[in-house]
Coordinates of C-alpha atoms in Angstrom, one line a residue:
M1 CA -6.4 -28.7 7.7
S2 CA -3.9 -26.6 9.3
A3 CA -5.3 -25.8 12.8
A4 CA -2.7 -22.9 13.2
V5 CA -3.7 -21.2 9.9
A6 CA -7.5 -21.7 10.7
S7 CA -6.9 -20.1 14.1
L8 CA -5.0 -17.2 12.5
L9 CA -7.9 -16.5 10.2
D10 CA -10.3 -16.5 13.1
T11 CA -8.2 -14.1 15.1
L12 CA -7.7 -11.7 12.2
A13 CA -11.6 -11.6 11.6
E14 CA -12.1 -11.0 15.3
R15 CA -9.8 -8.0 15.4
G16 CA -11.1 -6.6 12.2
M17 CA -8.0 -7.3 10.1
R18 CA -9.6 -8.0 6.7
V19 CA -7.7 -10.4 4.5
H20 CA -8.2 -9.9 0.7
S21 CA -5.9 -12.8 -0.4
L22 CA -3.8 -15.5 1.4
L23 CA -1.3 -17.5 -0.8
V24 CA 1.2 -20.2 0.2
H25 CA 3.9 -21.7 -2.0
R26 CA 5.8 -24.6 -0.6
H27 CA 8.2 -27.2 -2.1
G28 CA 7.5 -25.8 -5.5
E29 CA 3.8 -25.7 -5.5
L30 CA 1.0 -23.4 -4.7
V31 CA -0.6 -25.1 -1.8
L32 CA -3.0 -22.4 -0.6
D33 CA -4.9 -19.8 -2.8
L34 CA -7.6 -17.9 -0.8
W35 CA -9.2 -14.7 -1.9
R36 CA -12.1 -12.5 -0.6
W37 CA -14.8 -10.8 -2.5
P38 CA -14.5 -8.4 -4.3
H39 CA -10.8 -8.7 -4.6
E40 CA -10.6 -11.3 -7.3
P41 CA -7.3 -12.9 -8.3
G42 CA -7.0 -11.0 -11.6
L43 CA -7.1 -7.6 -10.0
V44 CA -4.0 -5.7 -9.1
H45 CA -3.5 -4.5 -5.5
K46 CA -1.6 -1.6 -4.0
L47 CA 1.6 -3.0 -2.3
H48 CA 2.3 0.2 -0.4
S49 CA 5.8 -0.2 1.2
A50 CA 6.3 -3.7 -0.1
T51 CA 7.3 -1.7 -3.3
K52 CA 10.6 -1.0 -1.5
S53 CA 11.9 -4.5 -2.1
F54 CA 11.3 -4.2 -5.8
T55 CA 13.3 -0.9 -5.8
A56 CA 16.1 -2.8 -4.1
A57 CA 16.1 -5.3 -6.9
A58 CA 16.5 -2.5 -9.4
V59 CA 19.6 -1.3 -7.4
G60 CA 20.9 -4.9 -7.6
F61 CA 20.6 -5.0 -11.4
A62 CA 22.3 -1.6 -11.6
E63 CA 25.1 -2.7 -9.5
A64 CA 25.7 -5.9 -11.5
E65 CA 25.6 -3.9 -14.7
G66 CA 28.3 -1.6 -13.5
L67 CA 26.1 1.5 -13.4
L68 CA 26.6 2.2 -9.7
D69 CA 28.5 0.9 -6.6
L70 CA 26.9 0.5 -3.2
E71 CA 29.7 2.6 -1.8
D72 CA 29.1 5.5 -4.1
P73 CA 28.3 8.8 -2.3
V74 CA 24.7 9.7 -2.7
V75 CA 25.4 13.5 -3.4
D76 CA 27.4 12.4 -6.4
F77 CA 24.2 11.6 -8.2
F78 CA 22.4 14.9 -7.4
R79 CA 25.3 17.6 -7.6
G80 CA 23.2 19.8 -9.8
R81 CA 20.2 19.8 -7.5
L82 CA 22.0 20.8 -4.2
R83 CA 21.2 24.3 -3.1
E84 CA 24.4 24.6 -1.2
A85 CA 27.5 22.6 -0.4
P86 CA 26.6 19.4 1.4
G87 CA 27.5 19.1 5.0
E88 CA 29.9 16.4 6.3
N89 CA 27.2 13.9 7.2
L90 CA 25.4 14.1 3.8
S91 CA 28.7 13.8 2.1
R92 CA 29.4 10.6 4.0
M93 CA 26.2 9.0 3.0
R94 CA 26.4 6.0 0.6
V95 CA 24.0 4.0 -1.5
R96 CA 24.3 1.2 1.0
D97 CA 23.1 3.5 3.7
L98 CA 19.9 4.1 1.7
L99 CA 19.3 0.4 1.2
T100 CA 19.6 -0.2 5.0
M101 CA 17.8 3.0 6.2
R102 CA 20.8 4.2 8.0
T103 CA 21.0 7.8 6.6
G104 CA 21.5 9.8 9.7
H105 CA 18.2 11.6 9.6
A106 CA 16.3 12.3 12.7
R107 CA 12.9 11.5 11.4
G108 CA 11.3 9.3 8.7
L109 CA 9.4 10.8 5.7
S110 CA 6.3 9.1 4.6
G111 CA 4.3 8.9 1.4
A112 CA 1.4 10.3 3.1
T113 CA 3.0 13.7 3.2
T114 CA 5.5 13.4 0.2
R115 CA 2.6 12.6 -2.2
L116 CA 1.1 16.0 -1.4
R117 CA 4.2 17.8 -2.8
R118 CA 4.0 19.4 -6.2
T119 CA 7.7 19.2 -6.9
G120 CA 10.0 16.1 -7.2
W121 CA 10.4 14.2 -4.0
V122 CA 14.1 13.9 -4.1
D123 CA 14.4 17.6 -3.1
E124 CA 12.5 16.7 0.2
F125 CA 15.2 14.2 1.0
L126 CA 18.1 16.5 0.1
E127 CA 16.7 19.3 2.3
E128 CA 16.3 17.0 5.4
P129 CA 19.0 17.7 7.9
V130 CA 21.5 14.8 8.3
V131 CA 22.1 15.0 12.1
D132 CA 24.0 11.8 12.6
R133 CA 26.7 10.1 10.8
P134 CA 25.1 7.7 8.2
G135 CA 25.6 4.0 8.5
R136 CA 24.7 3.9 12.2
G137 CA 21.1 4.5 13.4
F138 CA 18.1 3.0 11.7
R139 CA 15.4 5.4 10.6
Y140 CA 12.7 4.0 8.4
S141 CA 11.6 6.4 5.6
S142 CA 9.8 6.0 2.4
T143 CA 11.6 9.0 0.9
T144 CA 14.9 7.2 1.4
S145 CA 13.7 4.4 -0.8
H146 CA 12.5 7.0 -3.4
V147 CA 16.0 8.3 -3.7
L148 CA 17.3 4.8 -4.6
S149 CA 14.7 4.8 -7.4
A150 CA 15.9 8.2 -8.5
I151 CA 19.5 7.0 -8.5
V152 CA 18.7 4.1 -10.7
Q153 CA 16.9 6.3 -13.1
E154 CA 19.9 8.7 -13.2
V155 CA 22.3 6.0 -14.1
A156 CA 20.1 3.9 -16.3
G157 CA 18.4 6.7 -18.2
E158 CA 14.9 5.4 -17.6
P159 CA 12.4 5.1 -14.6
V160 CA 12.6 2.0 -12.5
D161 CA 9.4 0.5 -13.7
E162 CA 10.7 0.6 -17.3
Y163 CA 14.1 -0.5 -16.2
L164 CA 12.7 -3.5 -14.5
R165 CA 10.4 -4.6 -17.2
P166 CA 12.8 -6.7 -19.3
R167 CA 15.0 -7.7 -16.3
L168 CA 12.3 -8.7 -13.8
F169 CA 8.7 -8.4 -14.8
E170 CA 9.0 -10.1 -18.3
P171 CA 10.9 -13.1 -17.1
L172 CA 8.4 -13.6 -14.3
R173 CA 5.5 -13.0 -16.8
I174 CA 4.2 -10.1 -14.8
T175 CA 2.3 -7.9 -17.3
D176 CA -0.4 -6.3 -15.3
Y177 CA 1.0 -3.7 -13.0
T178 CA 1.2 0.0 -12.5
W179 CA 3.8 2.1 -10.7
E180 CA 3.1 5.7 -9.7
R181 CA 5.7 8.5 -10.4
D182 CA 6.5 11.7 -8.7
P183 CA 6.0 15.1 -10.4
A184 CA 9.5 14.7 -11.8
G185 CA 8.7 11.5 -13.5
V186 CA 10.6 9.3 -10.9
S187 CA 8.9 5.9 -10.0
S188 CA 7.9 6.1 -6.4
G189 CA 10.6 4.0 -4.8
G190 CA 8.9 3.6 -1.4
N191 CA 5.4 2.8 -2.4
G192 CA 3.1 3.1 -5.4
L193 CA 3.6 -0.2 -7.1
S194 CA 0.3 -2.3 -7.8
L195 CA 0.3 -5.8 -9.1
R196 CA -1.7 -9.0 -8.8
P197 CA -1.1 -10.9 -5.5
H198 CA 0.0 -14.0 -7.5
D199 CA 2.7 -11.8 -9.1
L200 CA 3.8 -10.7 -5.7
L201 CA 4.1 -14.4 -4.8
S202 CA 6.3 -14.9 -7.9
F203 CA 8.6 -12.2 -6.7
G204 CA 8.9 -14.1 -3.3
V205 CA 9.4 -17.4 -4.9
L206 CA 12.2 -15.9 -7.2
H207 CA 14.0 -14.9 -4.0
L208 CA 13.4 -18.2 -2.4
Q209 CA 15.1 -19.8 -5.5
D210 CA 18.1 -17.5 -5.1
G211 CA 17.1 -15.4 -8.1
V212 CA 16.5 -18.2 -10.5
W213 CA 13.3 -18.7 -12.5
D214 CA 12.5 -21.6 -14.8
G215 CA 16.1 -22.6 -14.8
R216 CA 17.2 -19.0 -15.9
R217 CA 19.1 -16.7 -13.7
V218 CA 17.1 -13.5 -13.3
L219 CA 18.4 -11.7 -10.2
P220 CA 22.2 -11.1 -10.3
A221 CA 24.1 -13.9 -8.6
G222 CA 24.6 -13.1 -4.9
W223 CA 22.0 -10.4 -4.7
V224 CA 19.4 -12.4 -2.7
R225 CA 22.0 -13.2 -0.1
K226 CA 22.9 -9.6 0.2
A227 CA 19.3 -8.2 0.2
S228 CA 18.1 -10.7 2.7
G229 CA 21.1 -10.3 5.1
L230 CA 20.7 -9.0 8.5
H231 CA 22.4 -5.7 8.1
V232 CA 20.5 -4.1 11.0
R233 CA 19.8 -6.3 13.9
R234 CA 17.4 -4.0 15.7
A235 CA 14.9 -2.1 13.3
V236 CA 12.0 -0.2 14.6
S237 CA 10.0 1.9 12.1
G238 CA 9.3 4.7 14.7
E239 CA 6.2 6.5 16.0
W240 CA 3.8 8.0 13.4
N241 CA 2.5 11.4 14.5
G242 CA 0.4 12.1 11.4
K243 CA 3.1 13.7 9.4
E244 CA 6.4 11.9 10.0
L245 CA 8.0 8.9 11.7
V246 CA 9.8 10.1 14.8
P247 CA 12.2 8.1 16.9
P248 CA 10.6 5.3 18.9
G249 CA 10.3 5.5 22.7
P250 CA 13.1 3.8 24.9
D251 CA 10.8 0.9 25.5
A252 CA 10.0 0.0 21.8
V253 CA 10.6 -3.6 21.0
A254 CA 12.1 -4.6 17.7
N255 CA 10.8 -8.0 16.6
S256 CA 12.7 -7.9 13.3
G257 CA 15.9 -6.6 11.8
Y258 CA 16.5 -5.1 8.4
G259 CA 18.3 -6.0 5.1
Y260 CA 18.3 -4.2 1.8
Q261 CA 14.7 -2.9 1.8
F262 CA 13.4 -6.2 3.5
W263 CA 12.6 -6.8 7.1
V264 CA 14.7 -9.8 8.3
T265 CA 14.5 -11.9 11.4
E266 CA 17.4 -13.7 13.3
D267 CA 16.4 -17.0 11.8
G268 CA 16.4 -15.8 8.3
V269 CA 12.7 -15.1 7.4
Y270 CA 12.6 -12.0 5.3
T271 CA 9.6 -9.9 4.2
A272 CA 8.6 -7.3 1.7
S273 CA 6.1 -5.4 3.8
G274 CA 3.5 -2.7 3.3
L275 CA 1.1 -0.9 5.5
F276 CA -2.5 -2.1 6.0
G277 CA -1.5 -5.8 5.6
Q278 CA 0.6 -6.3 2.4
E279 CA 3.1 -9.0 3.1
C280 CA 5.4 -11.2 1.0
M281 CA 7.2 -13.4 3.5
V282 CA 10.1 -15.8 2.5
F283 CA 10.8 -18.8 4.8
P284 CA 14.1 -20.2 3.4
D285 CA 14.5 -23.0 6.0
H286 CA 10.9 -24.2 5.1
D287 CA 11.2 -23.8 1.4
A288 CA 8.0 -21.6 1.4
V289 CA 6.6 -18.2 0.6
V290 CA 3.5 -16.7 2.2
V291 CA 1.6 -13.7 0.6
V292 CA -1.1 -11.6 2.3
T293 CA -3.0 -8.6 0.9
G294 CA -5.5 -7.0 3.0
A295 CA -7.3 -4.0 4.6
M296 CA -6.1 -3.7 8.2
P297 CA -6.4 -0.7 10.4
D298 CA -3.7 1.2 12.1
P299 CA -2.2 0.1 14.5
E300 CA -3.5 -3.5 14.2
Y301 CA -1.7 -4.2 10.9
H302 CA 1.8 -3.8 12.7
D303 CA 1.0 -7.2 14.4
L304 CA 0.5 -9.1 11.2
P305 CA 4.1 -10.0 10.3
G306 CA 4.7 -11.5 13.7
M307 CA 1.4 -13.4 13.5
L308 CA 2.3 -14.8 10.1
R309 CA 5.8 -15.8 11.3
E310 CA 4.5 -17.6 14.4
T311 CA 1.6 -19.3 12.5
F312 CA 3.4 -20.6 9.5
R313 CA 6.5 -21.7 11.3
E314 CA 4.2 -23.8 13.5
A315 CA 2.2 -25.0 10.4
F316 CA 5.4 -25.8 8.4
D317 CA 7.1 -27.6 11.3
A318 CA 4.1 -29.7 11.9
D319 CA 3.9 -30.4 8.0
D320 CA 0.2 -29.6 8.2
G321 CA -1.8 -29.6 5.0
F322 CA -3.9 -26.8 3.9
D323 CA -7.0 -28.8 2.7
G324 CA -10.3 -27.6 4.2
L325 CA -9.3 -23.9 4.3
A326 CA -10.8 -23.0 1.0
G327 CA -14.0 -21.5 2.4
R328 CA -12.5 -19.5 5.1
L329 CA -12.5 -16.1 3.1
S330 CA -16.0 -15.1 1.9
R331 CA -16.5 -14.9 -1.9
E332 CA -20.1 -13.7 -1.3
P333 CA -20.9 -10.0 -1.9
D334 CA -21.5 -7.9 1.2
S335 CA -25.2 -7.5 1.8
L336 CA -27.0 -4.2 0.8
E337 CA -30.4 -5.2 2.2
S338 CA -32.5 -2.1 3.2
P339 CA -34.7 -2.6 6.3
V340 CA -37.1 0.1 4.9
D341 CA -38.2 1.5 1.5
G342 CA -36.9 4.9 0.9
P343 CA -38.4 7.8 -1.2
R344 CA -37.7 8.6 -4.8
F345 CA -36.5 12.1 -5.5
R346 CA -33.9 14.4 -7.1
R347 CA -32.3 17.2 -5.1
A348 CA -29.3 19.4 -5.4
Y349 CA -27.5 20.7 -2.4
G350 CA -25.0 23.4 -1.9
F351 CA -22.4 23.4 0.9
A352 CA -20.5 26.0 2.7
P353 CA -16.7 25.5 3.0
N354 CA -16.1 22.3 4.9
D355 CA -13.3 19.9 5.8
Q356 CA -14.5 17.4 3.2
D357 CA -14.1 20.1 0.5
V358 CA -17.5 19.1 -1.0
R359 CA -19.0 22.1 -2.9
S360 CA -22.3 20.5 -4.0
L361 CA -24.2 17.3 -4.3
V362 CA -26.9 16.2 -6.6
V363 CA -28.8 13.1 -5.3
E364 CA -31.2 11.1 -7.4
V365 CA -33.0 8.0 -6.3
D366 CA -34.8 6.3 -9.0
G367 CA -36.0 2.7 -8.5
D368 CA -33.0 0.6 -7.6
V369 CA -30.4 3.2 -8.6
V370 CA -28.9 6.1 -6.7
R371 CA -27.0 8.5 -8.6
L372 CA -24.7 10.9 -6.9
E373 CA -23.1 13.9 -8.6
V374 CA -20.3 15.3 -6.3
E375 CA -18.4 18.6 -7.0
D376 CA -15.3 18.6 -4.9
D377 CA -11.7 19.9 -4.8
R378 CA -11.0 17.7 -7.8
G379 CA -13.9 18.6 -10.0
T380 CA -17.2 16.9 -10.7
H381 CA -17.8 13.1 -10.4
V382 CA -20.8 11.0 -11.1
L383 CA -21.2 7.7 -9.2
E384 CA -24.0 5.3 -9.7
H385 CA -24.9 3.0 -6.8
G386 CA -27.2 0.1 -6.9
L387 CA -29.9 -0.2 -4.1
G388 CA -29.4 -3.8 -3.1
K389 CA -26.7 -4.5 -5.6
W390 CA -23.2 -3.5 -6.5
V391 CA -22.3 -1.4 -9.5
P392 CA -18.8 -1.4 -11.0
Q393 CA -17.3 1.8 -12.3
R394 CA -14.3 4.1 -12.2
T395 CA -14.1 7.3 -10.3
G396 CA -11.6 10.2 -9.5
V397 CA -13.7 11.5 -6.6
S398 CA -11.6 13.1 -3.9
V399 CA -10.7 10.6 -1.2
W400 CA -7.0 11.4 -0.6
R401 CA -7.7 12.7 2.9
L402 CA -8.8 9.2 4.0
H403 CA -6.5 7.2 1.7
H404 CA -3.0 7.8 3.1
S405 CA -2.8 10.6 0.5
Y406 CA -3.4 8.1 -2.5
Q407 CA -5.6 9.7 -5.1
D408 CA -6.3 8.0 -8.4
D409 CA -7.9 9.8 -11.4
A410 CA -9.9 6.7 -12.4
A411 CA -9.9 4.1 -9.6
P412 CA -12.1 1.0 -10.1
V413 CA -14.8 0.7 -7.4
L414 CA -17.9 -1.1 -6.6
A415 CA -20.7 1.2 -5.4
G416 CA -23.8 0.1 -3.5
A417 CA -26.5 1.9 -1.4
R418 CA -29.1 0.9 1.3
W419 CA -31.7 2.9 3.3
S420 CA -31.1 2.4 7.0
T421 CA -34.2 4.6 7.7
V422 CA -36.4 6.6 5.4
D423 CA -34.4 9.7 6.2
E424 CA -30.9 8.0 6.1
L425 CA -29.1 6.7 3.0
E426 CA -25.9 4.7 3.4
L427 CA -23.4 4.5 0.5
T428 CA -20.4 2.2 0.2
W429 CA -17.5 2.3 -2.1
H430 CA -15.2 -0.7 -2.4
F431 CA -11.9 0.3 -3.9
L432 CA -10.9 -2.8 -5.9
E433 CA -7.2 -2.1 -6.2
G434 CA -6.4 -1.3 -2.6
P435 CA -7.4 -1.6 1.0
F436 CA -9.9 1.1 1.3
I437 CA -13.7 0.8 1.8
D438 CA -15.4 4.3 2.0
R439 CA -18.7 4.6 3.8
L440 CA -20.9 7.7 3.3
T441 CA -24.1 8.6 5.1
L442 CA -26.7 11.1 3.9
R443 CA -29.1 12.2 6.6
F444 CA -32.0 14.2 5.1
D445 CA -34.0 16.7 7.1
G446 CA -36.4 18.8 5.2
D447 CA -34.3 21.0 2.8
D448 CA -31.0 20.0 4.4
V449 CA -28.6 17.1 4.3
V450 CA -25.7 16.1 6.6
L451 CA -22.9 14.2 4.9
D452 CA -20.6 11.9 6.8
H453 CA -17.6 10.2 5.2
G454 CA -15.4 7.6 6.8
V455 CA -13.1 4.8 5.8
N456 CA -12.1 1.4 7.2
C457 CA -8.3 2.1 7.4
N458 CA -6.0 5.0 7.1
S459 CA -2.7 6.3 8.6
G460 CA -4.5 9.4 9.8
P461 CA -8.2 10.1 10.6
T462 CA -10.7 7.5 9.5
A463 CA -13.6 10.0 9.4
L464 CA -14.0 13.5 8.3
P465 CA -16.1 16.1 10.1
S466 CA -19.7 16.2 9.0
A467 CA -20.7 18.6 6.2
K468 CA -24.1 20.2 6.0
G469 CA -25.8 21.2 2.7
S470 CA -29.0 22.9 1.8
V471 CA -31.3 22.6 -1.2
I472 CA -30.5 24.8 -4.0
R473 CA -33.0 23.5 -6.6
R474 CA -35.5 20.8 -6.8

């Protein structure tokens, strides 16, 4: 058993950095395949910013097919959308500058704010002042990656998810995936792709094999070398202030550089990386790929890439085996044991305006089932929770405030309930296709209820202010 990997898993657990899956491919074989309940291997998982590396592959295909050139001016693809003549710096910006995140912007734009826009996200990019000459300073921005997606759609005549289907997904036999689109129908270039961890591993192995899969060239010749090249030697994502990424302080340390939508180190390790612990890390010198999906809070998840590089360099150099690690991630359901027996009842509560934007709740406790009917800013939703057991279902309940602005119409969840006291009911929602675990507490006091709602990880607040409701009927 690799002592280094075992130590890593212990450290991650101690720091509350929850691992959903850990996969290792080396010398042509899958040598480690770990997953944690309830994120079974057949479920897709949000990749967050690891999506960017797939968008880069689409650019590589478009270049190889003669649809674009990396030296093409960005404004040439959007002449009809510019409100005024572009300034000198915007006019100088090239496709290559988008790939390397050297656009000349003073701040980075995040999906957490972009996803709240009701219009196409490219406009946000075009409206952002280009304060420096492109091609120089690094400024990490998800909207920059989205513009790459929009450019590919412009020249290919179809969204990136459709464009990549016959070129990338079908050759790798990736069939189970979703890719969000902006209000204008453009695939979210900086985030929004969900697929199975094993398929993310295949994407990494494809790059490890220089774009060849089952003896067939899939990625254009030379693209892996360009995409994984160290184009930016010192790359720091910046400081997140809740709305944007602003330039890092003068003492910020860069432990990685940047390629074409990959993070790259001096010794050639390159990574498709997403927040909250989504990593696809290629070790060319060790003939290996490591994939992690997880649920890691901010800022802890920023430490994960360095931890993975250090651990697996040591493990590969020692040629340690991975036997004996199979039980290191629990496949047992989280306990829902109640220390007390709660009452049975059905009550409806109305709420004054509140920061959770909950309008009403109907709570029904009947035997081993808790039914919750929630009216919120997105409509009315019914969730069924098992007392002492987990109930699978889909929901569109409003969670975007605590989910990095992600909001699904029918997200698969497991819902469970337990009584902590006779007056306090705890509800848990495991979102199966992403990192989020929502925990709600209902505290009953006569005809009133206090609702608390928190989450395990978020780029912003991890808890919303309490909301108080009062009985409207019994």
